[in-house]
């Protein structure tokens, strides 16, 4: 890895996130910048971790799952463990989304049924008001 370092504002600008978000991830133990006085100095590894967090968030991973993946980061091994874990998490997330889609479709059917019954009841009530039973 290169010896290039980044300030918090460099990372925020480059990754289009707020410095507050970066500090939050640091507080959660997901990033570990060096300190020079009050200044945070981020390494290329921190940048990779931050990219992984942001990608994980976009596809619905929890911070705990992101932490797991970051802990597996090992470029010397080609990141095999990390990649296998990521594929497993992607598959798991896909299954969750498929189940959510089925649940949503079921809920839509139930809404359709409830709407139909309400509409029929409303029509019956209006009909009864026009022609009250004698």
Coordinates of C-alpha atoms in Angstrom, one line a residue:
X1 CA 0.0 0.0 0.0
X2 CA 1.2 3.5 -0.6
X3 CA 2.3 5.8 2.2
X4 CA -0.2 8.5 1.1
X5 CA -2.3 9.9 3.9
X6 CA -5.5 11.8 4.0
X7 CA -7.0 14.4 6.2
X8 CA -10.6 14.1 7.3
X9 CA -11.7 16.8 4.8
X10 CA -9.8 15.0 2.0
X11 CA -11.8 11.8 2.6
X12 CA -15.0 13.7 3.0
X13 CA -14.6 15.6 -0.2
X14 CA -13.3 12.5 -2.2
X15 CA -16.1 10.2 -0.9
X16 CA -18.8 12.8 -0.8
X17 CA -19.7 12.3 2.8
X18 CA -19.6 14.6 5.8
X19 CA -16.7 14.9 8.3
X20 CA -19.3 14.1 11.0
X21 CA -20.1 10.8 9.3
X22 CA -16.4 9.9 9.3
X23 CA -16.0 10.8 13.0
X24 CA -19.1 8.7 13.7
X25 CA -17.5 5.7 12.0
X26 CA -14.3 6.4 14.0
X27 CA -16.3 6.5 17.3
X28 CA -17.8 3.1 16.3
X29 CA -14.3 1.7 16.0
X30 CA -14.5 1.2 12.2
X31 CA -11.7 3.6 11.5
X32 CA -8.5 4.2 13.3
X33 CA -6.7 7.3 12.1
X34 CA -3.3 8.3 13.5
X35 CA -3.3 11.6 15.5
X36 CA -1.0 14.5 15.2
X37 CA -2.1 16.7 18.0
X38 CA -5.8 17.3 17.2
X39 CA -5.4 16.4 13.5
X40 CA -6.6 13.0 12.2
X41 CA -4.3 11.4 9.7
X42 CA -6.1 8.6 7.7
X43 CA -4.2 5.8 5.9
X44 CA -5.1 4.1 2.6
X45 CA -6.4 1.3 4.7
X46 CA -8.8 3.7 6.5
X47 CA -9.9 4.9 3.0
X48 CA -10.6 1.4 1.9
X49 CA -12.5 0.7 5.1
X50 CA -14.6 3.8 4.6
X51 CA -15.4 2.8 1.0
X52 CA -16.4 -0.6 2.3
X53 CA -18.7 0.9 5.0
X54 CA -20.4 3.1 2.4
X55 CA -20.9 0.3 -0.1
X56 CA -22.2 -1.9 2.7
X57 CA -24.7 0.7 3.8
X58 CA -25.9 1.1 0.2
X59 CA -26.7 -2.6 0.0
X60 CA -28.3 -2.8 3.5
X61 CA -25.5 -4.2 5.6
X62 CA -25.5 -3.3 9.3
X63 CA -22.5 -1.6 10.9
X64 CA -21.7 -4.9 12.6
X65 CA -21.5 -6.6 9.2
X66 CA -19.3 -3.9 7.9
X67 CA -17.0 -4.3 10.9
X68 CA -16.8 -8.0 10.2
X69 CA -15.8 -7.4 6.6
X70 CA -13.3 -4.7 7.6
X71 CA -11.7 -7.0 10.1
X72 CA -11.2 -9.6 7.3
X73 CA -9.3 -7.1 5.1
X74 CA -6.0 -8.6 4.3
X75 CA -4.5 -7.6 0.9
X76 CA -1.5 -9.9 1.5
X77 CA -3.8 -12.9 1.0
X78 CA -5.8 -11.4 -1.8
X79 CA -8.6 -10.8 0.7
X80 CA -9.9 -14.3 0.1
X81 CA -11.7 -14.5 3.5
X82 CA -13.2 -11.1 3.1
X83 CA -14.4 -11.8 -0.4
X84 CA -16.0 -15.2 0.6
X85 CA -17.7 -13.5 3.6
X86 CA -18.9 -10.6 1.4
X87 CA -20.4 -13.1 -1.1
X88 CA -22.2 -15.0 1.7
X89 CA -23.5 -11.7 3.1
X90 CA -24.7 -10.6 -0.3
X91 CA -26.5 -13.9 -0.8
X92 CA -28.1 -13.6 2.6
X93 CA -29.2 -10.0 1.9
X94 CA -30.6 -11.0 -1.4
X95 CA -32.7 -13.7 0.3
X96 CA -33.9 -11.2 2.8
X97 CA -35.0 -8.8 0.0
X98 CA -36.7 -11.6 -1.8
X99 CA -38.7 -12.4 1.3
X100 CA -39.5 -8.7 1.8
X101 CA -40.8 -8.6 -1.8
X102 CA -43.1 -11.6 -1.1
X103 CA -44.3 -10.0 2.1
X104 CA -45.0 -6.7 0.3
X105 CA -47.0 -8.6 -2.5
X106 CA -49.0 -10.4 0.2
X107 CA -49.7 -7.1 2.0
X108 CA -50.8 -5.5 -1.3
X109 CA -53.3 -8.4 -1.8
X110 CA -54.6 -7.9 1.7
X111 CA -54.9 -4.2 1.1
X112 CA -56.8 -4.8 -2.1
X113 CA -59.2 -7.2 -0.3
X114 CA -59.7 -4.7 2.6
X115 CA -60.3 -1.9 0.1
X116 CA -62.8 -3.9 -1.9
X117 CA -64.7 -4.8 1.3
X118 CA -64.8 -1.2 2.5
X119 CA -66.0 0.0 -0.9
X120 CA -68.8 -2.6 -0.9
X121 CA -69.8 -1.7 2.6
X122 CA -69.8 2.0 1.8
X123 CA -71.9 1.4 -1.3
X124 CA -74.3 -0.8 0.7
X125 CA -74.6 1.9 3.4
X126 CA -75.2 4.6 0.8
X127 CA -77.8 2.4 -0.9
X128 CA -79.6 1.8 2.5
X129 CA -79.7 5.6 3.2
X130 CA -81.4 6.2 -0.2
X131 CA -83.9 3.5 0.3
X132 CA -84.5 2.9 4.0
X133 CA -86.2 -0.3 5.0
X134 CA -89.9 0.3 5.9

